[in-house]
Coordinates of C-alpha atoms (C1' of nucleotides) in Angstrom, one line a residue:
Chain A
M1 CA -46.9 -10.9 121.9
K2 CA -49.8 -12.4 121.7
T3 CA -50.1 -16.3 122.3
P4 CA -52.9 -18.3 121.0
F5 CA -55.4 -20.6 123.4
V6 CA -56.0 -24.4 122.6
L7 CA -59.5 -25.3 123.7
P8 CA -59.4 -29.3 122.9
I9 CA -63.1 -29.9 121.5
S10 CA -63.0 -33.2 123.0
Q11 CA -62.9 -31.6 126.5
V12 CA -66.0 -29.0 125.5
A13 CA -68.4 -30.5 123.2
Q14 CA -68.5 -32.2 119.9
P15 CA -67.9 -31.0 116.6
L16 CA -68.2 -27.8 115.6
D17 CA -67.8 -26.4 111.9
L18 CA -67.3 -23.1 111.8
A19 CA -67.7 -22.6 108.6
S20 CA -71.1 -23.4 108.9
T21 CA -72.0 -22.0 112.4
L22 CA -70.3 -18.7 111.3
A23 CA -71.5 -18.3 107.4
C24 CA -75.0 -19.3 108.4
G25 CA -76.9 -16.2 108.5
Q26 CA -77.1 -16.1 112.2
C27 CA -74.0 -13.4 112.3
F28 CA -73.0 -10.9 109.9
R29 CA -69.6 -10.3 111.0
W30 CA -67.3 -13.6 110.6
R31 CA -64.8 -13.3 107.5
V32 CA -62.7 -16.4 106.5
D33 CA -59.3 -15.7 105.1
D34 CA -56.9 -18.0 102.6
C35 CA -55.9 -20.6 105.6
G36 CA -59.5 -21.2 106.7
S37 CA -58.8 -19.2 109.6
W38 CA -61.9 -17.1 110.5
N39 CA -61.9 -13.1 112.0
G40 CA -64.7 -11.9 114.1
V41 CA -65.3 -8.8 116.8
V42 CA -66.5 -10.0 119.8
G43 CA -67.2 -7.0 122.6
R44 CA -64.1 -5.3 122.6
D45 CA -61.5 -7.9 120.8
L46 CA -61.1 -8.8 117.5
V47 CA -61.0 -12.8 117.7
R48 CA -59.5 -15.8 115.2
L49 CA -60.9 -18.5 115.4
S50 CA -59.4 -22.1 114.0
M51 CA -59.7 -25.5 113.9
R52 CA -55.9 -28.1 114.0
N53 CA -56.0 -31.3 115.5
Q54 CA -59.3 -31.8 116.9
G55 CA -58.7 -28.7 118.8
L56 CA -60.5 -24.0 118.9
I57 CA -57.5 -22.0 118.2
I58 CA -58.2 -18.4 120.1
E59 CA -56.3 -15.8 119.2
T60 CA -57.0 -11.8 120.5
S61 CA -56.4 -8.7 119.5
T62 CA -56.8 -7.5 123.5
T63 CA -57.9 -9.9 126.1
P64 CA -55.5 -12.9 126.9
A65 CA -56.6 -15.6 124.9
A66 CA -56.9 -18.3 127.9
E67 CA -59.1 -15.6 129.6
L68 CA -61.5 -14.8 126.5
A69 CA -61.6 -18.9 125.8
E70 CA -64.2 -19.2 128.4
F71 CA -66.7 -16.7 127.2
I72 CA -65.8 -17.8 123.5
V73 CA -66.8 -21.2 124.9
A74 CA -70.8 -19.4 125.8
Y75 CA -70.5 -17.5 122.3
L76 CA -71.0 -20.8 120.0
R77 CA -73.0 -22.6 122.5
L78 CA -70.1 -25.3 123.1
D79 CA -72.1 -26.3 126.5
D80 CA -75.0 -26.6 123.8
D81 CA -75.1 -31.2 123.5
L82 CA -75.5 -31.4 120.0
P83 CA -75.0 -35.3 119.7
S84 CA -78.2 -35.4 122.2
L85 CA -79.8 -32.8 119.9
H86 CA -79.5 -34.9 116.6
A87 CA -80.5 -38.2 118.4
R88 CA -83.6 -36.4 119.0
L89 CA -84.5 -34.6 116.4
G90 CA -82.7 -37.6 113.5
S91 CA -85.5 -39.3 113.8
D92 CA -86.9 -36.3 111.2
P93 CA -86.0 -37.4 107.5
H94 CA -85.7 -33.5 106.8
L95 CA -83.4 -32.6 109.7
R96 CA -81.6 -35.9 109.4
Q97 CA -80.6 -34.8 106.4
A98 CA -79.9 -31.3 107.3
F99 CA -77.5 -33.1 110.1
D100 CA -75.7 -34.5 107.8
N101 CA -75.0 -31.9 105.9
Y102 CA -73.9 -29.7 108.3
P103 CA -73.0 -31.9 111.6
G104 CA -71.4 -29.2 113.3
L105 CA -73.1 -26.5 113.0
R106 CA -75.0 -24.9 116.4
L107 CA -76.4 -21.9 116.9
M108 CA -74.7 -18.7 118.5
R109 CA -74.8 -16.9 121.8
Q110 CA -74.6 -13.3 120.3
E111 CA -74.2 -10.1 121.7
P112 CA -78.2 -8.5 121.7
W113 CA -77.6 -4.8 121.1
E114 CA -75.6 -6.0 118.1
T115 CA -77.7 -9.2 117.5
L116 CA -81.0 -6.9 117.3
A117 CA -79.5 -4.6 114.9
G118 CA -78.5 -6.4 112.6
F119 CA -81.7 -8.1 112.2
I120 CA -83.4 -4.6 112.1
L121 CA -81.5 -4.4 109.0
S122 CA -82.0 -8.0 107.4
S123 CA -85.7 -6.3 106.9
T124 CA -86.4 -7.5 103.2
S125 CA -82.4 -7.2 102.5
N126 CA -79.9 -9.9 101.4
I127 CA -77.1 -11.9 103.6
P128 CA -74.1 -9.5 101.5
R129 CA -75.7 -6.5 101.8
I130 CA -76.7 -6.8 105.9
S131 CA -73.3 -8.0 106.7
K132 CA -72.1 -4.5 104.8
T133 CA -74.1 -2.0 105.8
V134 CA -73.1 -3.6 109.9
E135 CA -69.4 -3.1 109.0
L136 CA -70.2 0.2 107.5
L137 CA -71.4 1.2 110.6
S138 CA -68.6 -0.8 112.6
D139 CA -65.9 1.4 111.0
T140 CA -67.8 4.8 111.6
F141 CA -68.6 4.5 114.5
G142 CA -67.0 1.6 116.6
D143 CA -63.1 1.8 117.9
E144 CA -59.9 -0.3 116.0
V145 CA -59.3 -3.0 117.0
Q146 CA -56.0 -4.6 115.2
L147 CA -54.7 -8.4 115.1
D148 CA -51.7 -8.7 112.9
D149 CA -52.3 -7.2 110.2
I150 CA -56.4 -6.7 110.3
K151 CA -57.6 -4.4 111.5
R152 CA -61.8 -4.2 112.4
H153 CA -63.5 -2.3 114.6
T154 CA -66.1 -2.9 117.4
F155 CA -69.9 -2.4 116.7
A156 CA -71.3 0.5 116.9
S157 CA -72.8 1.3 120.3
A158 CA -76.6 2.1 121.1
E159 CA -75.7 5.4 122.5
A160 CA -73.6 6.2 119.3
L161 CA -76.3 4.9 116.7
A162 CA -78.9 7.3 118.7
E163 CA -76.5 10.0 119.0
A164 CA -76.1 9.7 114.6
G165 CA -79.5 9.8 113.8
E166 CA -81.2 9.0 111.3
L167 CA -80.4 10.7 108.4
R168 CA -77.3 9.9 109.3
L169 CA -78.1 6.2 109.0
R170 CA -79.6 6.8 105.6
E171 CA -76.6 8.1 104.6
L172 CA -74.9 4.5 105.2
G173 CA -77.2 2.9 103.5
C174 CA -79.5 2.0 105.8
G175 CA -82.4 2.9 103.8
F176 CA -85.9 2.7 104.8
R177 CA -84.7 1.0 108.8
A178 CA -82.7 3.7 109.2
P179 CA -85.7 5.3 111.9
Y180 CA -86.0 2.0 112.8
L181 CA -82.7 1.5 114.0
T182 CA -82.4 4.9 116.0
G183 CA -85.3 3.6 117.5
A184 CA -84.5 0.8 119.2
A185 CA -80.5 2.5 119.8
E186 CA -82.3 5.4 121.9
A187 CA -84.2 2.5 124.1
V188 CA -81.3 0.3 124.3
A189 CA -79.5 4.3 125.0
T190 CA -81.7 5.2 127.9
G191 CA -82.5 1.5 129.1
R192 CA -85.9 1.6 128.4
L193 CA -85.2 -2.0 126.6
P194 CA -83.3 -3.7 129.3
L195 CA -81.9 -5.8 126.8
N196 CA -78.5 -6.6 128.4
H197 CA -80.8 -8.2 131.5
L198 CA -83.6 -10.2 129.1
R199 CA -81.5 -13.5 128.9
G200 CA -83.6 -16.2 130.9
A201 CA -86.7 -13.8 131.0
P202 CA -89.8 -15.8 129.7
Y203 CA -90.8 -15.7 125.9
N204 CA -93.3 -13.9 125.7
D205 CA -92.6 -10.9 127.9
V206 CA -89.2 -11.2 125.9
L207 CA -91.0 -10.9 122.5
R208 CA -93.7 -7.9 123.4
Q209 CA -91.4 -6.1 124.8
L210 CA -88.8 -6.3 121.2
T211 CA -91.9 -6.0 119.4
E212 CA -92.8 -2.8 121.3
L213 CA -89.7 -1.2 118.9
K214 CA -91.6 0.6 115.4
G215 CA -89.3 -2.6 112.8
V216 CA -89.3 -5.3 115.1
G217 CA -91.7 -7.5 114.0
E218 CA -92.1 -10.9 115.6
K219 CA -89.4 -12.2 112.8
I220 CA -87.0 -10.3 114.2
A221 CA -87.8 -10.6 117.5
D222 CA -87.5 -14.4 117.3
C223 CA -83.9 -13.5 115.8
A224 CA -82.5 -11.6 118.4
M225 CA -84.2 -14.2 121.0
L226 CA -83.1 -17.2 119.5
F227 CA -79.2 -15.9 118.4
S228 CA -78.2 -13.7 121.7
L229 CA -81.3 -14.2 124.6
D230 CA -81.5 -17.9 125.1
R231 CA -84.6 -18.5 123.2
L232 CA -83.7 -21.7 122.2
E233 CA -87.2 -22.2 121.7
A234 CA -87.8 -18.7 119.0
F235 CA -88.8 -20.1 115.7
P236 CA -87.9 -17.8 113.2
A237 CA -90.3 -17.7 110.2
D238 CA -89.1 -16.4 106.8
R239 CA -89.9 -16.9 103.5
W240 CA -86.8 -19.6 103.8
V241 CA -88.3 -21.7 106.5
R242 CA -92.3 -20.9 105.4
K243 CA -90.7 -23.1 102.0
V244 CA -90.2 -25.1 104.3
L245 CA -92.9 -25.5 106.2
T246 CA -95.3 -25.5 103.3
D247 CA -93.6 -28.0 100.4
L248 CA -91.4 -30.9 103.1
Y249 CA -94.2 -30.5 106.0
S250 CA -97.4 -30.0 103.7
L251 CA -98.6 -26.9 105.8
P252 CA -100.7 -24.3 104.0
A253 CA -98.8 -21.9 102.4
N254 CA -100.9 -19.2 104.2
I255 CA -100.7 -20.1 107.9
S256 CA -100.0 -17.3 110.0
Y257 CA -96.7 -17.0 111.6
E258 CA -98.6 -17.4 114.8
D259 CA -99.3 -20.8 114.2
S260 CA -96.5 -22.1 112.0
R261 CA -94.7 -21.4 116.0
E262 CA -97.7 -23.2 117.6
W263 CA -97.0 -25.9 115.1
A264 CA -92.8 -26.1 115.6
W265 CA -94.0 -26.5 119.3
G266 CA -96.4 -28.9 119.3
K267 CA -93.4 -31.1 117.2
W268 CA -89.6 -29.6 118.5
G269 CA -90.3 -28.0 121.5
A270 CA -87.7 -26.5 123.4
D271 CA -85.1 -27.6 120.5
A272 CA -87.3 -25.4 117.7
G273 CA -84.8 -22.7 117.2
Y274 CA -81.9 -25.8 116.2
A275 CA -84.8 -27.1 114.1
N276 CA -84.9 -24.0 112.6
Q277 CA -81.6 -23.3 112.1
Y278 CA -80.9 -26.5 110.0
L279 CA -83.9 -26.6 108.0
F280 CA -83.5 -22.7 107.0
W281 CA -79.8 -23.7 106.0
N282 CA -80.5 -26.5 104.5
A283 CA -82.9 -25.0 102.5
R284 CA -80.5 -21.9 101.3
Q285 CA -77.9 -23.9 100.7
S286 CA -79.8 -26.4 98.4
T287 CA -81.2 -23.3 96.1
R288 CA -77.7 -21.8 95.9
P289 CA -74.3 -22.3 96.9
M290 CA -72.4 -20.9 99.9
R291 CA -69.8 -17.2 98.6
I292 CA -67.9 -17.3 101.6
S293 CA -67.2 -13.4 101.6
Q294 CA -63.9 -12.3 102.2
Chain B
dT1 C1' -109.2 -10.3 110.7
dA2 C1' -107.3 -11.3 106.9
dA3 C1' -105.2 -8.9 102.1
dT4 C1' -102.6 -5.3 99.7
dA5 C1' -99.3 -2.4 99.1
dA6 C1' -95.5 1.1 100.3
dC7 C1' -90.8 1.4 101.9
dC8 C1' -84.6 2.4 100.5
dT9 C1' -80.7 0.4 98.2
dC10 C1' -77.4 -2.2 97.1
dG11 C1' -76.7 -6.4 95.2
dC12 C1' -76.7 -9.9 91.0
dA13 C1' -78.4 -11.8 86.5
dA14 C1' -79.8 -11.4 82.1
Chain C
dA1 C1' -72.1 -1.4 80.4
dT2 C1' -76.8 -0.9 82.2
dT3 C1' -81.2 -2.6 83.5
dG4 C1' -84.3 -4.7 85.7
dC5 C1' -85.9 -7.3 89.6
dG6 C1' -86.1 -8.9 94.1
dA7 C1' -84.0 -9.6 98.5
dG8 C1' -84.2 -13.5 105.9
dG9 C1' -89.9 -7.9 106.7
dT10 C1' -93.0 -4.5 109.0
dT11 C1' -95.8 -0.9 109.3
dA12 C1' -99.7 1.4 107.6
dT13 C1' -104.2 1.4 105.3

DNA sequence: TAATAACCTCGCAA
DNA sequence: ATTGCGAGGTTAT
């Protein structure tokens, strides 16, 4: 018998909007059901999250929920002081609007390998397709986990993807990203890229190590750093963010990636990553309303 | 150093 | 239904 764990939000932190947080493009494996509960795979656990009566309900497949709660707090970055952040950056009218639209949107602290792999697959793609491929890789190479009537799979390990090889990953729809993914998998599996030891390392060191991988440029490296490696100053400037920079902040359209990063650091410093995600999601949503995936 | 084409497929719109 | 376009980038030229 699985026992849910209730985490009182008032004791942890501030606003939490699961829908904004889990569907704002920083992760690819969370799904919502008819009741507004979200299920995803975290490590070896199938986890279901829902908000009830000012508390976060945590249900798990394997680890007792009460034991996993501390990890979930870290995973959702509930230790980040969102009201302070909103106060620090809220004088900017564009960020103010994004804060008003998505007050409980939080950056996450995801698993580094899954995050890197997911964003390698994001190159010239779109969120529905990335999600589909990530799920297919998990179903193919991961282990089944079950919570009530929900069955999902753990994410494909670096070892499994390295062994699968480029051809197999092409068969599974990875396209030209297949060799990039196997290359990264091999680097992680052999320990040449010590992904799990990069949290807290200096930005430039991590950037250099990640971009040594084929298929990982500055943007993908920034995503991995921001969403999984605790580098909250990372500023992944994709086409949407760059459009925001030119349309709303009057930066030149042909500004270099490095210059946009320097500009963001000058304006927002260590908060650049949060500013990035709010601007990204606000811009993307205003163009195309959110479709909630099954 | 800066611009341009090529890369695999799939999702989505017409 | 079928077709055609473009997608959260990176690399090679």
